[in-house]
Amino acid sequence: MEDHNTAHLSEPSSPAASVASAEIAAEYAALTLEEKEQRRAEWSQELARVEEEINTLRTVLASKTRHASDLRRKLGITVWKELTDDVNQGVKNLKESHVFQRTESVLKSTGEKTASVFGSITSGITSKLSQMKNSESMRSIEASVGSAYENVKTKVTSRSGSVSSFPDALDENNTSSGLNSPTDSLTK
């Protein structure tokens, strides 16, 4: 029963480890009972020694970690500063990466093309509006509207026959009819 348990202490993780484990198990099975006990005692002593070394290394590592923390504190290096430095280094690495540079190049090119398209559209609209404004028909409409406005504004004749400005004529008309605003005439 004891031989069966030692042969299956750990399961192999690869076919090569499986073959090696099978060989070790076969060698162990071929040993006499005294040799098996001697081998187990050797392995137990070696395991105890290795575990003691591991504990010593853990103690030394903890001591070194504390010492490093003390030195960082004395130098003014805080956890926040380390984190910030790590993030900054990560951003720098990202910006230097080939993928980021290609993406940045594509975005820049797209932005330039979009600006160019909008610029040409705006330029075209401005040009057309300028052409319309300078056309003969637009000048004729402008002149007609402008002169009509000036005529109405300066030569409005009130009921009394006096000439007054358009706003004055509106006020005079509203007060003589008893209206206060142009919308009052619509409601009465």
XYZ file of C-alpha atoms in Angstrom, residues 33-107:
75
model
C 12.158 -2.398 2.041
C 15.288 -1.154 3.876
C 16.440 0.823 0.820
C 12.973 2.360 0.431
C 12.976 3.483 4.088
C 16.508 4.869 3.711
C 15.521 6.732 0.512
C 12.401 8.174 2.242
C 14.511 9.319 5.194
C 16.964 11.038 2.809
C 14.099 12.731 0.979
C 12.520 13.854 4.276
C 15.829 15.375 5.424
C 16.320 17.110 2.063
C 12.735 18.414 2.140
C 13.262 19.817 5.665
C 16.517 21.492 4.534
C 14.866 23.026 1.424
C 11.893 24.294 3.464
C 14.308 25.854 5.985
C 16.169 27.591 3.122
C 12.839 28.868 1.745
C 11.889 30.313 5.147
C 15.346 31.929 5.475
C 14.999 33.450 2.007
C 11.507 34.756 2.875
C 12.914 36.384 6.043
C 15.801 37.964 4.115
C 13.400 39.142 1.379
C 11.056 40.736 3.942
C 14.020 42.483 5.587
C 15.310 43.763 2.232
C 11.793 44.929 1.283
C 11.478 46.921 4.532
C 14.922 48.436 3.993
C 14.006 49.433 0.412
C 10.767 51.018 1.690
C 12.702 53.018 4.285
C 15.129 54.233 1.627
C 12.252 55.214 -0.704
C 10.595 57.139 2.135
C 13.869 58.943 2.931
C 14.271 59.828 -0.755
C 10.701 61.114 -0.945
C 9.587 58.391 -3.311
C 5.970 57.671 -2.454
C 3.639 55.002 -3.729
C 1.708 57.728 -5.569
C 4.906 58.967 -7.264
C 5.835 55.432 -8.270
C 2.361 54.876 -9.670
C 2.501 58.184 -11.538
C 5.935 57.330 -12.923
C 4.679 53.902 -14.016
C 1.652 55.431 -15.755
C 3.821 58.073 -17.456
C 6.236 55.401 -18.625
C 3.314 53.349 -19.934
C 1.942 56.335 -21.856
C 5.413 57.046 -23.253
C 5.749 53.414 -24.352
C 2.307 53.561 -25.937
C 3.127 56.745 -27.857
C 6.355 55.199 -29.086
C 4.594 52.041 -30.229
C 4.172 51.413 -33.931
C 0.391 50.894 -33.662
C -0.142 54.217 -31.867
C 1.974 56.086 -34.408
C 0.025 54.565 -37.297
C -3.300 55.401 -35.609
C -2.152 58.959 -34.919
C -1.045 59.307 -38.551
C -4.395 58.046 -39.853
C -6.341 60.392 -37.553
